[in-house]
Coordinates of C-alpha atoms in Angstrom, one line a residue:
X1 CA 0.0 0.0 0.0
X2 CA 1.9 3.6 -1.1
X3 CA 1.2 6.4 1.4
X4 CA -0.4 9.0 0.2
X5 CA -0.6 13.0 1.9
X6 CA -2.6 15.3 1.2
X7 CA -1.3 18.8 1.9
X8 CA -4.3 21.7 2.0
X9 CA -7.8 20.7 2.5
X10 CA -9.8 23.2 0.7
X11 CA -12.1 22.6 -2.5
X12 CA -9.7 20.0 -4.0
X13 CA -7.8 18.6 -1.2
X14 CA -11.1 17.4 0.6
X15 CA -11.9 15.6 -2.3
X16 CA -8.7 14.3 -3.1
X17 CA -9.1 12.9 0.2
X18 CA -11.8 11.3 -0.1
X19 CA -11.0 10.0 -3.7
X20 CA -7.4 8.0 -2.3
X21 CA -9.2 6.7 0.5
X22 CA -11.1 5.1 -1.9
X23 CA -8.7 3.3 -3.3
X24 CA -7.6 -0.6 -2.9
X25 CA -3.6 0.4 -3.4
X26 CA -3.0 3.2 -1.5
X27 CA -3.5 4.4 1.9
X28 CA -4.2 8.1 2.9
X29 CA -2.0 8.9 5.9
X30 CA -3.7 11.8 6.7
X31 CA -4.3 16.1 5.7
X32 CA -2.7 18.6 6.5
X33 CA -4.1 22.8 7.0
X34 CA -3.1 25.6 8.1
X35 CA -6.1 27.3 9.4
X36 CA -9.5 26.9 10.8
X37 CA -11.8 26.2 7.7
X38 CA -15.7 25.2 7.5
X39 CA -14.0 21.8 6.1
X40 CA -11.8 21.3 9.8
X41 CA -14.7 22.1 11.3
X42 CA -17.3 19.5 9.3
X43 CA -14.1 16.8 9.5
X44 CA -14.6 17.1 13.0
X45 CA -18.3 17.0 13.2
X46 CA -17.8 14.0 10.9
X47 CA -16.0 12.1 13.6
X48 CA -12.9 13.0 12.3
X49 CA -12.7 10.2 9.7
X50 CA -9.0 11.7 8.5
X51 CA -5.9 12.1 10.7
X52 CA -5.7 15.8 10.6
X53 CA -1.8 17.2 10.9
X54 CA -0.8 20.9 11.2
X55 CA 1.2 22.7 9.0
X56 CA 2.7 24.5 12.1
X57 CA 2.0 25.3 15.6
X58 CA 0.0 28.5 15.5
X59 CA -2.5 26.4 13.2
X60 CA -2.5 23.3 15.6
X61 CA -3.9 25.8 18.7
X62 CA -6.0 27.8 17.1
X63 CA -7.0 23.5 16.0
X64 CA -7.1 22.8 19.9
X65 CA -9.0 26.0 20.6
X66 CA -12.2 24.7 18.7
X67 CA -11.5 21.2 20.3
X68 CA -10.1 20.0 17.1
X69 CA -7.5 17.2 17.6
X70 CA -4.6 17.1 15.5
X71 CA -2.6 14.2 15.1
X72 CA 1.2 16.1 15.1
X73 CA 2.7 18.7 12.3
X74 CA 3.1 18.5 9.1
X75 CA 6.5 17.5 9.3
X76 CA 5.5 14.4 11.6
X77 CA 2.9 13.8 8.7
X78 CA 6.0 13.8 6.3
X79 CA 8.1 11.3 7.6
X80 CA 4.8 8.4 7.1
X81 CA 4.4 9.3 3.2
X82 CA 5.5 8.1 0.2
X83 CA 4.1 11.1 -1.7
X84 CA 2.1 14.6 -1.2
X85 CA -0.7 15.3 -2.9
X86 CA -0.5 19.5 -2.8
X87 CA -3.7 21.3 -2.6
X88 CA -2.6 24.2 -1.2
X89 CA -3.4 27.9 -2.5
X90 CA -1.7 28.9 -5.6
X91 CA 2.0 30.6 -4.7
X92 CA 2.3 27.8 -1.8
X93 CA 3.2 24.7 -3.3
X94 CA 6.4 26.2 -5.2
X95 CA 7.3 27.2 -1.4
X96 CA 6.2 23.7 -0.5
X97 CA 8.2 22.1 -2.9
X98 CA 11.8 22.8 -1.0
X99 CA 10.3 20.9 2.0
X100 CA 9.2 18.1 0.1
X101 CA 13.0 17.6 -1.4
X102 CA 14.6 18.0 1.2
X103 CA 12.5 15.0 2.5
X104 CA 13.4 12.8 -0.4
X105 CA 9.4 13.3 -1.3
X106 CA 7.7 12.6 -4.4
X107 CA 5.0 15.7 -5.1
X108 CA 2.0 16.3 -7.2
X109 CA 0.7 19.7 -8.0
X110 CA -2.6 21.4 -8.8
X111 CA -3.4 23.2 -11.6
X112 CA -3.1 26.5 -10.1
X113 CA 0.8 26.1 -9.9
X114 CA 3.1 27.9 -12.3
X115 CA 4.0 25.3 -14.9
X116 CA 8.0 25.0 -13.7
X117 CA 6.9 23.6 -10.3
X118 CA 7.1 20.6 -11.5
X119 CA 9.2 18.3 -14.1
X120 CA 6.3 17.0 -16.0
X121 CA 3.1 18.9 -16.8
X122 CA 0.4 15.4 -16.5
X123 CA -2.4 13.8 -17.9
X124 CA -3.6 10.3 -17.0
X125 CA -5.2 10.0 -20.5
X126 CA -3.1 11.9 -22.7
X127 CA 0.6 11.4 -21.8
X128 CA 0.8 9.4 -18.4
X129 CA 3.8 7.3 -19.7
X130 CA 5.8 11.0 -18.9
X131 CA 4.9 11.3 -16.1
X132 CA 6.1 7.1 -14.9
X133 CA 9.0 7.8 -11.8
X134 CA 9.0 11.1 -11.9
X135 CA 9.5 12.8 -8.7
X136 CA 7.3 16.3 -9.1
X137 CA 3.9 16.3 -11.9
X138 CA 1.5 19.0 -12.0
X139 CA -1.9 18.3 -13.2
X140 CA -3.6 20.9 -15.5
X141 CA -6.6 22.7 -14.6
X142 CA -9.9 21.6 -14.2
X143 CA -11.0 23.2 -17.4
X144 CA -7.7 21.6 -19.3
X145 CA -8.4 18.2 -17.8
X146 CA -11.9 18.0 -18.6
X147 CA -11.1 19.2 -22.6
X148 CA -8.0 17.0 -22.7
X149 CA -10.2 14.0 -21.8
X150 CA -12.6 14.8 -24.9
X151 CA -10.1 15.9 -27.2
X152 CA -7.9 12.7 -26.8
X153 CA -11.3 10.1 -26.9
X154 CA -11.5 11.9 -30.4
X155 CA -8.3 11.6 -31.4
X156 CA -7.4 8.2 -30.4
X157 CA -10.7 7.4 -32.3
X158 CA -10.0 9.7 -36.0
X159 CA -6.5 11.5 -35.3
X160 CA -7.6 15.3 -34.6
X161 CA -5.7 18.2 -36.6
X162 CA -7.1 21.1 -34.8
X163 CA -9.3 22.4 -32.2
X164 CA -10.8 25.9 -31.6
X165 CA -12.5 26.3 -28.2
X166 CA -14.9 29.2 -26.0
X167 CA -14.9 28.4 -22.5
X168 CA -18.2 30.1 -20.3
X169 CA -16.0 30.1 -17.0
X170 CA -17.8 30.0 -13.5
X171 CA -16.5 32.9 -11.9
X172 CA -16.3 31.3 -8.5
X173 CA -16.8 27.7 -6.4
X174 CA -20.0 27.9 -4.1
X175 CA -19.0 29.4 -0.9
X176 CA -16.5 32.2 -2.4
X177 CA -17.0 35.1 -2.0
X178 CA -13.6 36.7 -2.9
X179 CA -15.0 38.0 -5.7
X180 CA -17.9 40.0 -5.0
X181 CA -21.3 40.0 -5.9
X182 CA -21.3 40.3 -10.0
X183 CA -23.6 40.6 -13.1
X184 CA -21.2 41.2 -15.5
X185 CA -19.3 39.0 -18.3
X186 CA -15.3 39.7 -18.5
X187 CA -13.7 38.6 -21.5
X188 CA -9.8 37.0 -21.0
X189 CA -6.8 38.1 -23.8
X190 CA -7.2 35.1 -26.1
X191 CA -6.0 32.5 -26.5
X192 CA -7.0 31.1 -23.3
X193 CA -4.5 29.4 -21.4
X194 CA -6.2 26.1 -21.6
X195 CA -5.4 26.2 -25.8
X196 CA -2.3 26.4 -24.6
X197 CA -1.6 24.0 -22.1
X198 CA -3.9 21.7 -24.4
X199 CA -0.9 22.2 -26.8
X200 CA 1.7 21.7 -24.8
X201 CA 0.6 18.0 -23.7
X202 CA -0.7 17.2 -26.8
X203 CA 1.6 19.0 -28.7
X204 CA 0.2 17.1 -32.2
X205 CA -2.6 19.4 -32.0
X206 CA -3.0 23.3 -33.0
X207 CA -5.4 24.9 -30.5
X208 CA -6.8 28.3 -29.8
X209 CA -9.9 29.8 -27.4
X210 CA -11.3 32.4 -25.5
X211 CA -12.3 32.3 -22.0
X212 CA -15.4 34.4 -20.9
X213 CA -16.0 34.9 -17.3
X214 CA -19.5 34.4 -16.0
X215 CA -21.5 34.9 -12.7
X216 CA -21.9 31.5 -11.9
X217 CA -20.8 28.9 -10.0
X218 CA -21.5 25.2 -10.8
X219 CA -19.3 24.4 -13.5
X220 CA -17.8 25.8 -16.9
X221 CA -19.1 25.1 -19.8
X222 CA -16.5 24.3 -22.9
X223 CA -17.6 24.6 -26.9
X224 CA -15.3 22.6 -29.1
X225 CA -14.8 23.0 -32.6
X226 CA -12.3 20.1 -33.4
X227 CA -10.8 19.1 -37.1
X228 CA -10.5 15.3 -37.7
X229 CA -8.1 13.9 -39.4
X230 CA -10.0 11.3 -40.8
X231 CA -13.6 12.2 -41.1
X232 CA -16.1 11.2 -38.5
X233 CA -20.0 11.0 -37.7
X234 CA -21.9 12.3 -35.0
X235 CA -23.2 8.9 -34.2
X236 CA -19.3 7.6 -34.4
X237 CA -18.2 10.5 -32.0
X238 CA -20.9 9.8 -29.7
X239 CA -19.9 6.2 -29.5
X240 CA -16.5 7.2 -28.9
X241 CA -17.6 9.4 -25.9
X242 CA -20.3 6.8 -24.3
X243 CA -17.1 4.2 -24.3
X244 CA -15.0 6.9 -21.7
X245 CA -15.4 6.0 -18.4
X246 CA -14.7 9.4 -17.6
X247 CA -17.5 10.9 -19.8
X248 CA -21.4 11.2 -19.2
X249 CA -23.7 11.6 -22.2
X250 CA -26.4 13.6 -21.6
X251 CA -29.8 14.7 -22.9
X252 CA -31.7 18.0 -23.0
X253 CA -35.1 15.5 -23.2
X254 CA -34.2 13.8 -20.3
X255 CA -33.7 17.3 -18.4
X256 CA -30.2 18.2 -18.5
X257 CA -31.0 21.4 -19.6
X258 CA -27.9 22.9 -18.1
X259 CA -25.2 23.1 -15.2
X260 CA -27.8 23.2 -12.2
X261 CA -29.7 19.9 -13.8
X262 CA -26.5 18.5 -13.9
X263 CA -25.4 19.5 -10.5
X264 CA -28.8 18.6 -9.3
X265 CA -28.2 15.0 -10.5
X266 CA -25.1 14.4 -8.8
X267 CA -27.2 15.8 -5.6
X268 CA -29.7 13.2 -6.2
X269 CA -27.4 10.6 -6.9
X270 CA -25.9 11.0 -3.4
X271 CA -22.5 11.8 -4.5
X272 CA -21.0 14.0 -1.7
X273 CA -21.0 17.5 -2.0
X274 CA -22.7 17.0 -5.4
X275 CA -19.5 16.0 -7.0
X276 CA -18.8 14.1 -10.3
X277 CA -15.5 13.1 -11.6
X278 CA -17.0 12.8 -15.4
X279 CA -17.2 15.5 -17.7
X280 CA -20.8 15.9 -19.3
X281 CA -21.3 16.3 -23.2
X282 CA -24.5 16.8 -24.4
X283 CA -25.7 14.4 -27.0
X284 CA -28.0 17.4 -28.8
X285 CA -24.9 19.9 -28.9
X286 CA -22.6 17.2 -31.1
X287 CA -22.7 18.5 -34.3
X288 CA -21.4 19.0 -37.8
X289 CA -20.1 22.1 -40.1
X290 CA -18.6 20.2 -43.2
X291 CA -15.6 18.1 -41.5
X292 CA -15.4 20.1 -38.1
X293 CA -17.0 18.0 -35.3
X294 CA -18.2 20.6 -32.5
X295 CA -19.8 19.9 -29.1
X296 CA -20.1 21.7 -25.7
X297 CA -18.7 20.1 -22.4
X298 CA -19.7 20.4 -18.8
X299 CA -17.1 20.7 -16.4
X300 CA -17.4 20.3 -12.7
X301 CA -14.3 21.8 -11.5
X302 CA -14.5 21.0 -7.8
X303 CA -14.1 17.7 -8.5
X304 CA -13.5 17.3 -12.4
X305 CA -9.2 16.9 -11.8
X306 CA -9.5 14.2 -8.9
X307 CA -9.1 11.2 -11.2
X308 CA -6.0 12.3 -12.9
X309 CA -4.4 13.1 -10.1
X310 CA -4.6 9.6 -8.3
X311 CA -3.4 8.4 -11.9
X312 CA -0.3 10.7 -11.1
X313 CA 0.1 8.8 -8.0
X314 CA 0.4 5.8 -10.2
X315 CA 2.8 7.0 -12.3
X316 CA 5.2 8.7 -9.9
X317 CA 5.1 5.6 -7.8
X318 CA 5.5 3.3 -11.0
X319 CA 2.6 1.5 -9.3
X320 CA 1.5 1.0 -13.1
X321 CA 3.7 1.8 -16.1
X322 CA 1.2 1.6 -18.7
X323 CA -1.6 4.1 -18.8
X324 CA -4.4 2.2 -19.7
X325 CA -4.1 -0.1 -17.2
X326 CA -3.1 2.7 -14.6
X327 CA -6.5 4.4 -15.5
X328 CA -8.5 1.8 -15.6
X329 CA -7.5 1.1 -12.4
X330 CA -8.0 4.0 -11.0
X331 CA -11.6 4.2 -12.4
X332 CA -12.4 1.2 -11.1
X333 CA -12.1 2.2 -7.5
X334 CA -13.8 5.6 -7.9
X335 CA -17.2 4.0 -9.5
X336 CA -16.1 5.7 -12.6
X337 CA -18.5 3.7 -16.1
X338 CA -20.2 1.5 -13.4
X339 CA -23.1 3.7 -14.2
X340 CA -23.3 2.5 -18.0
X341 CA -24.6 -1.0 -17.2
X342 CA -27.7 0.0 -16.1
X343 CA -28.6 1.9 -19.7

């Protein structure tokens, strides 16, 4: 069983969290903070099902002051791990990083990282062989991951020349309220940064987009306009995307009629906190413009990056060398395609 840390329990760290202890080859050690969070204080009303460590002394009393045990300090947590999952705030990890090395630690960064935190920039679909032994792997960001994911279904099926993409971005996670109250779109300098770091794992593939902010919060919404190499049909690119375990097909007619009904679903479902690992496409949005293939994407970017970042775990560890066995592994403890037997 590898050891697995997770360091910052915000938005992603709680569900990283919750998405190693779900696994059959790894065992979570424990999480790490550095402040008094609604998330410490629902861990404890929870019974404290995580061994909670702090990342110094001031945050283990102000811990103790709301009768919050923790376990020891980060560096006690250190010395049980075989790797650190980094969830920390953007800025911290790269600061991190020094303590991690001098520990002999493997490391895997978020997406909000700069790019040279780390020695490979990851994907568990799209280039997980780079990533096998390496000691620091940065995952891309949620928007990135969830694009990657359809992007590389369609090009492992026709080869795909080209992509142009518009990304509707949430403008904040539920609970923020850094910034402000809005109702207001802001437009981003194109090309968005997720062309970009598209490019630079799949580097057989031109790519452009523009990123529009928008005043809400449960989950971006993507518009693709890909180029196939070899030309494709809707129904043969909807086939293609049912297969992924890490894809949902929806319908408007069966009341996805946007991000809330798909948020919604996940509520009903019982996943916790509403989360879903899978990206949603929209069976009615997949559509044609003489070879160009185009289709829009849900992205649920609490939760959206947690799969490929256990599949980092994989590879740094060489727990599996070969992707496809390392993500189907992976998908197989986190319930991912279980869902597609009972269609």
């Amino acid at each position: 069983m590898k050891k697995v840390l997770v360091v910052g329990y915000g938005t992603i760290g709680q569900r990283l969290a919750d998405g190693v202890a779900q696994q059959d080859d790894m065992e979570l050690v424990g999480v790490v903070d550095a402040a008094v969070s609604l998330g410490i204080r629902a861990l404890k009303e929870k019974g404290m099902p995580y061994q909670l460590y702090a990342a110094n002394e001031e945050a283990r009393k102000a811990f103790a002051e709301i009768g919050v045990p923790a376990a020891g300090l980060m560096e006690d947590a250190l010395e049980k791990a075989d790797i650190v999952l980094d969830a920390t705030s953007a800025g911290i990890g790269a600061q991190n990083k020094k303590i991690y090395q001098e520990k002999g630690l493997k490391a895997v960064f978020q997406g909000g990282e700069k790019n040279d935190v780390a020695d490979v920039f990851f994907h568990g679909y799209a280039n997980y062989e780079k990533g096998v032994g390496a000691d620091f792997l940065k995952l891309t960001s949620c928007n990135t991951t969830g694009l990657i994911r359809a992007v590389d279904c369609l090009n492992r099926k026709c080869g795909i020349e080209k992509v142009a993409i518009t990304i509707v971005r949430r403008v904040a996670d539920p609970g923020d309220y850094h910034r402000g109250l809005t109702n207001a779109l802001q437009v981003d300098q194109a090309p968005s940064h997720q062309a970009v770091d598209l490019m630079t794992i799949m580097p057989e593939i031109e790519a452009t987009g523009i990123l529009v902010h928008a005043p809400v919060t449960h989950g971006h919404f993507i518009t693709v306009v890909a180029t196939p190499k070899k030309d494709i049909t809707v129904e043969e690119a909807i086939e293609a995307f049912r297969e992924h375990d890490r894809i949902r097909m929806v319908r408007l007619e069966d009341g996805f009629k946007g991000n809330a009904s798909i948020f919604k679903y996940a509520r009903d479902l019982g996943r916790p906190r509403g989360d879903l690992y899978e990206i949603c496409i929209w069976e009615n949005t997949i559509v044609k413009s003489g070879r160009d293939l185009m289709f829009g994407i849900h992205i649920p970017q609490e939760s959206v990056t947690i799969p490929e970042t256990i599949d980092a775990v994989r590879a740094a560890l060489h727990m599996d060398k070969n992707g496809e066995e390392a993500v189907a592994r992976t998908n197989k403890n986190l319930g991912l395609g279980a869902w597609k037997e009972q269609r």
